[in-house]
Coordinates of C-alpha atoms in Angstrom, one line a residue:
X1 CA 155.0 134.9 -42.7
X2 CA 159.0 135.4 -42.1
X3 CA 159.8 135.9 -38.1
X4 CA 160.5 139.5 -37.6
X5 CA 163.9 140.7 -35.9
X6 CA 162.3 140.5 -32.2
X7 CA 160.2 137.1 -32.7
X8 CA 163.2 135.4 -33.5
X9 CA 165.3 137.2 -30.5
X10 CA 162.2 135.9 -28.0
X11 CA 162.5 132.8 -29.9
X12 CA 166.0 132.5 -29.0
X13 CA 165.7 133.2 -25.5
X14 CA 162.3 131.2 -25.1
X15 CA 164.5 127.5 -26.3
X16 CA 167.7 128.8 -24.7
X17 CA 165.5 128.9 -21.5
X18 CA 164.2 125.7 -22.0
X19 CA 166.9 124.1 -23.1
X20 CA 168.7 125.6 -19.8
X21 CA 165.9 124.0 -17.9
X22 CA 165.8 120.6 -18.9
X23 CA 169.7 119.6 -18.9
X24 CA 169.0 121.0 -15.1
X25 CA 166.8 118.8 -14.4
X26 CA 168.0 116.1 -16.1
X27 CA 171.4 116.2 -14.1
X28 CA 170.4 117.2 -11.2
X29 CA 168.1 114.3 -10.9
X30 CA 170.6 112.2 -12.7
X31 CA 173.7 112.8 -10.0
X32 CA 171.2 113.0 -7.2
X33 CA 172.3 116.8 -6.3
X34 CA 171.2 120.0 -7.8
X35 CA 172.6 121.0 -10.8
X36 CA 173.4 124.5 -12.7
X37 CA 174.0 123.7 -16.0
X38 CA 174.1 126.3 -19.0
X39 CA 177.9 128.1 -20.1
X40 CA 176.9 131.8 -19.5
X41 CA 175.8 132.7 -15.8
X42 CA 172.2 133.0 -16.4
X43 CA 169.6 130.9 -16.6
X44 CA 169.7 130.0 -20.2
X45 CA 171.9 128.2 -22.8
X46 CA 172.4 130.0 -25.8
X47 CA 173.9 126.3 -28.0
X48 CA 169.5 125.6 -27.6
X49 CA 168.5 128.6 -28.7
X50 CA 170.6 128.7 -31.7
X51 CA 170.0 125.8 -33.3
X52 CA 166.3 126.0 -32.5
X53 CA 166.1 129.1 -33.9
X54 CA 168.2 128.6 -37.1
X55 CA 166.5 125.1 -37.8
X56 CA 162.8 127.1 -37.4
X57 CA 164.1 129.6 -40.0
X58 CA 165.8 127.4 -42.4
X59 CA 162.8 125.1 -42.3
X60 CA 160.2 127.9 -42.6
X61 CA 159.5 126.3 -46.6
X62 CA 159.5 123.0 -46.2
X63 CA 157.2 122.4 -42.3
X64 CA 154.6 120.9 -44.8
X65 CA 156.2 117.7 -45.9
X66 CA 157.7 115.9 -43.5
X67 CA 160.4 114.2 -45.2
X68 CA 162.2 117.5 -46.3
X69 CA 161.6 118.4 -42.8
X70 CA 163.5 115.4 -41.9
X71 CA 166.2 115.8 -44.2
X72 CA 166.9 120.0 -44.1
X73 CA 166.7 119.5 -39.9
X74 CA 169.6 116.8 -40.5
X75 CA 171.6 118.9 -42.6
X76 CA 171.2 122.4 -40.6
X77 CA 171.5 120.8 -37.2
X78 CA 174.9 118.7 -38.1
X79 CA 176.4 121.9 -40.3
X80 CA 175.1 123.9 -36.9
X81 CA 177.0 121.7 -34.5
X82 CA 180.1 121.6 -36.6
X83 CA 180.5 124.7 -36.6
X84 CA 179.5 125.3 -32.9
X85 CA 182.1 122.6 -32.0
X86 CA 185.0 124.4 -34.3
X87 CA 184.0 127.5 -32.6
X88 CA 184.5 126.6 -28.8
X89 CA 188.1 125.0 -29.9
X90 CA 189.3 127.8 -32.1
X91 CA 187.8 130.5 -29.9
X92 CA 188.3 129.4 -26.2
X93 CA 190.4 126.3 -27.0
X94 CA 187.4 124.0 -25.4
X95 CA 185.9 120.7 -26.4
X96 CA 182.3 120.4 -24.8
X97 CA 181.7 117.2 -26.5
X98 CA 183.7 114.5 -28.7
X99 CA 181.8 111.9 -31.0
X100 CA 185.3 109.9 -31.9
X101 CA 183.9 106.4 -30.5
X102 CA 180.9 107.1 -32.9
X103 CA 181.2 105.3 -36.5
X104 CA 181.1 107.5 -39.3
X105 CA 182.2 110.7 -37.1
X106 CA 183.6 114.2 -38.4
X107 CA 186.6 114.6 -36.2
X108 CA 184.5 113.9 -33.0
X109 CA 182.7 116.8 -33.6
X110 CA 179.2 115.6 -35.0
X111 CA 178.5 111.6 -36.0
X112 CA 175.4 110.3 -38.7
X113 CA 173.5 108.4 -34.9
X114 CA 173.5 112.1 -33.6
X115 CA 172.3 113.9 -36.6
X116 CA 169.2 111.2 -37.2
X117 CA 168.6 112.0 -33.5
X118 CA 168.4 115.7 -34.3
X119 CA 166.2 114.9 -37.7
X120 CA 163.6 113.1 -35.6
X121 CA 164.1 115.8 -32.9
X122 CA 163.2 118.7 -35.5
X123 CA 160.1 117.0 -36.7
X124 CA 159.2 117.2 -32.7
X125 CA 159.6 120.5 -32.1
X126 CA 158.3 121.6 -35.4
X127 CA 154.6 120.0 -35.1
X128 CA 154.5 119.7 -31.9
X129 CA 156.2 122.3 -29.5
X130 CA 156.5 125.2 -31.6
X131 CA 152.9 125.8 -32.7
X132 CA 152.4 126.6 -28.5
X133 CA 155.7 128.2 -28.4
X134 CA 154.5 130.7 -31.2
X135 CA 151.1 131.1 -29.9
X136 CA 152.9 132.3 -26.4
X137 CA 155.4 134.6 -28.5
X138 CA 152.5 136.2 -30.7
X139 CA 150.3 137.5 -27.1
X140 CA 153.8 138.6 -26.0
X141 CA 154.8 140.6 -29.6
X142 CA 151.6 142.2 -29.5
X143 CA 151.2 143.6 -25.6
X144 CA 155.1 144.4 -25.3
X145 CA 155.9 145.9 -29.1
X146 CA 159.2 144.7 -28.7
X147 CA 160.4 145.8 -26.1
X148 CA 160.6 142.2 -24.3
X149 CA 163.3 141.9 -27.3
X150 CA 164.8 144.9 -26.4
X151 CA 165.4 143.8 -22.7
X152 CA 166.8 140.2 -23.9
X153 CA 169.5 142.2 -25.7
X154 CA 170.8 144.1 -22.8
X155 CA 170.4 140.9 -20.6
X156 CA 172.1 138.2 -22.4
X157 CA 174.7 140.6 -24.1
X158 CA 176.1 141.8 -20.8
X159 CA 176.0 138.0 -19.9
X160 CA 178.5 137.1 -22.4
X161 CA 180.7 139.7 -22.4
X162 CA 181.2 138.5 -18.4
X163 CA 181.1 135.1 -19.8
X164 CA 183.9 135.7 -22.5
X165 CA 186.2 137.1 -20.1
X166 CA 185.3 134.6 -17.2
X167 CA 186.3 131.6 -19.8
X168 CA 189.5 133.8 -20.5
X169 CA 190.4 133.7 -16.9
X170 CA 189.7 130.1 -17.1
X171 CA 191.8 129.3 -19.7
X172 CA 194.5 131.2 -18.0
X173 CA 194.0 129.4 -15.1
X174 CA 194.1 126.3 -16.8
X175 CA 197.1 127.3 -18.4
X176 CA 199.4 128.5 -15.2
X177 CA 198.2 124.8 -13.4
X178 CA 199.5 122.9 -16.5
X179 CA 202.7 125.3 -16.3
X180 CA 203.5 124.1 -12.5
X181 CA 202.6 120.5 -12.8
X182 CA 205.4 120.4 -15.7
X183 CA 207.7 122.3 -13.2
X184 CA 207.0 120.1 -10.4
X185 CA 207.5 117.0 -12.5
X186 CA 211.1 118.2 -14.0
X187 CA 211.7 118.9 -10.5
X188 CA 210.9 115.3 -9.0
X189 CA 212.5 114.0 -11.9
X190 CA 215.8 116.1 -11.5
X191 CA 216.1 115.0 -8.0
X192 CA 215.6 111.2 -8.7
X193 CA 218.1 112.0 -11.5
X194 CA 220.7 113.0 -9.0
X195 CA 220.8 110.1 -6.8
X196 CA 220.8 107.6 -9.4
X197 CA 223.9 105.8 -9.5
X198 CA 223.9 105.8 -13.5
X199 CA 223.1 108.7 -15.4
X200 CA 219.9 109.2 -17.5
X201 CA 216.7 110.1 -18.2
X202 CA 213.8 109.4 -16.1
X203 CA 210.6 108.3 -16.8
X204 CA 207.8 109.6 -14.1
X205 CA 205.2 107.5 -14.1
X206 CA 202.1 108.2 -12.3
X207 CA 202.6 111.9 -11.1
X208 CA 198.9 112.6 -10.2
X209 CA 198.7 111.3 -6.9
X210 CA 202.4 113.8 -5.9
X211 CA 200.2 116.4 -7.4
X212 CA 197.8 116.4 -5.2
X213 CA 199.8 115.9 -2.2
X214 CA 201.5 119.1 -2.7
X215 CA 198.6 120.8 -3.9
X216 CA 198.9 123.9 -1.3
X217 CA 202.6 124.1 -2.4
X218 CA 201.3 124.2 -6.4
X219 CA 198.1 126.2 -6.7
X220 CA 198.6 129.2 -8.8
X221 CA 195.0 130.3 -8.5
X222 CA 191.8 128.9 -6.8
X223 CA 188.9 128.1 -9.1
X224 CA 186.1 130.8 -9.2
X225 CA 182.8 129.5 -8.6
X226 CA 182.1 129.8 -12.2
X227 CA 185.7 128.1 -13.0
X228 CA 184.2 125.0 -10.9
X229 CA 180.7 124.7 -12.1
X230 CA 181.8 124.9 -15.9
X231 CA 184.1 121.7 -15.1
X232 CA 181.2 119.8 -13.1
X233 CA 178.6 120.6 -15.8
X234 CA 180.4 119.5 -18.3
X235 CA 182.3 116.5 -17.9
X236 CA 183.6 116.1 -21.3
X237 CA 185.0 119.7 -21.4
X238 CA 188.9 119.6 -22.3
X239 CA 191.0 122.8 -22.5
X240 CA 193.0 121.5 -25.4
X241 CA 196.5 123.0 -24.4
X242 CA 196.2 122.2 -20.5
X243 CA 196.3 118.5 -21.0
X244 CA 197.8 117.9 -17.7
X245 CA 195.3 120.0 -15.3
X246 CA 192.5 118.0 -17.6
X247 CA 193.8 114.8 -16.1
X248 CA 193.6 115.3 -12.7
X249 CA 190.5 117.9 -12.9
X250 CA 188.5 116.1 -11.0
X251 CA 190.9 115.5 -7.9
X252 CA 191.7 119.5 -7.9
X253 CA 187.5 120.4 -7.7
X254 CA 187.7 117.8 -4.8
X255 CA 190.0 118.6 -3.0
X256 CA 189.0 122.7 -3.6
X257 CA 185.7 121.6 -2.3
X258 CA 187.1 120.0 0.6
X259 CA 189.0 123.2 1.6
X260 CA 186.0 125.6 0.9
X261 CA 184.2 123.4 3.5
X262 CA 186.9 123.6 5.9
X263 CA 186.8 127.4 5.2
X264 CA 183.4 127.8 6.1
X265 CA 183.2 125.0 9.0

C-alpha cells in the first residue's frame, strides 16, 4: 500500500528525530562534552528525515530484491544529497560538508565511497529498522487519525521559519565580521605603508593573531546562541562569501566563550 499524506509526515519526523538523536550522541561522546546537534532549534534534523523518507517511497517497488534495493538507494540517496548540498550553497550560501579529497567526487558535494555507504545503509533501514518503525506509526495512525500529523506541521513549520531567518542573521553576521577584518587589514597595511622608506604595496601576512587582539575594538555583533552552536556542530560549515571570519571561526567562538564566562562569573 502507498504511505498516505500523514504516515509519510510522521515518517519524516520519526527519522529526523532519530537521526537528531544519534549525531548527539555520537558527538557528544566523541568531544567528551554534550552536544546539540541538528540545523533547526528543535530536537530533530530534517537532512534524516528527508532522505529517509524519499528513499522509503522511491523504493516502495523494488524492497523485494535486494540488489535493486541496493542500486535505486544509491541513485536516490546521491541525487538527494546533491541537491541538498546545492541547496544550502545557493539558498543560505553554506557548505555543511565537502567530499573534494574523495576520488571520483561531484564538486565535493557527494563522492562513489559515500553513495555505496548509503546503498548498504538503505538495505539496513529497509529490512531491518523500518518494519518496527512502521509497526509504531500504524498504532499511532490509527488512535490519533492524523492529528499527530497535524501537530508536526505547526511544530516544525514554525521551526524553520525561526530557523530561516536565524541563518539570515547569521549570514549577515558573517558578512559585517568579514567587512571589518578587510578594513582593519587595509588599515594596518596603510600604516606600515606610511613609514616605509620606499613606496609600495604591502603584503600582510598572518593577520589572524592582530584580529583577535583587537577583537573588542572589531566586533560588529556578538554571536547568538544559535549563531555559536551552528559553528561548533558543524565543523565543516563555510559561509562561502565570509572567507575571512571562516578562518579564524574558531578563535572568535573562544574567545566569545571566554567573555560570556567572564560575564556570568
Amino acid at each position: 500500500m502507498p504511505y498516505t499524506i500523514s504516515e509519510i509526515i510522521v515518517l519524516f519526523f520519526t527519522y529526523s528525530f532519530i537521526g537528531w538523536l544519534w549525531e548527539t550522541i555520537y558527538c557528544s561522546i566523541k568531544d567528551h562534552h554534550y552536544e546539540y546537534r541538528g540545523f533547526l532549534f528543535g530536537p530533530y534534523c530534517p537532512v534524516y528525515g528527508f532522505a529517509v523518507t524519499t528513499v522509503l517511497i522511491c523504493t516502495k517497488d523494488v524492497q523485494d530484491n535486494i540488489f535493486l534495493l541496493f542500486i535505486v538507494g544509491i541513485i536516490v540517496a546521491t541525487v538527494f544529497e546533491y541537491v541538498a548540498s546545492l541547496f544550502l550553497e545557493k539558498v543560505f550560501h553554506l557548505e555543511l560538508w565537502d567530499y573534494s579529497k574523495l576520488w571520483g567526487n561531484i564538486q565535493g558535494r557527494v563522492a562513489p565511497v559515500i553513495s555505496l555507504f548509503w546503498g548498504f545503509g538503505v538495505i539496513l533501514l529497509v529490512k531491518f529498522i523500518q518494519p518496527f518503525v512502521q509497526k509504531i506509526i500504524n498504532i499511532e495512525e490509527r488512535d490519533t487519525h492524523g492529528w499527530l500529523a497535524v501537530g508536526i506541521t505547526i511544530v516544525m513549520g514554525i521551526d524553520t521559519i525561526l530557523t530561516v531567518i536565524s541563518v539570515e542573521r547569521f549570514h549577515i553576521t558573517t558578512k559585517m565580521w568579514d567587512n571589518r577584518i578587510n578594513q582593519f587589514i587595509e588599515r594596518v597595511r596603510s600604516r606600515v605603508e606610511s613609514r616605509m622608506a620606499e613606496k609600495g604595496r604591502l603584503k600582510v601576512g598572518d593577520w589572524h593573531h592582530s584580529v583577535i587582539q583587537h577583537y573588542d575594538e572589531l566586533k560588529p555583533n556578538r554571536l547568538s546562541w544559535n549563531q555559536k552552536r551552528m559553528l561548533k556542530s558543524f565543523p565543516k560549515l563555510r559561509v562561502l562569501d565570509a572567507p575571512k571570519f571562516m578562518e579564524i571561526k574558531k578563535a572568535i567562538l573562544e574567545k566569545e566563550n571566554r567573555s560570556n564566562k567572564n560575564t556570568a562569573a
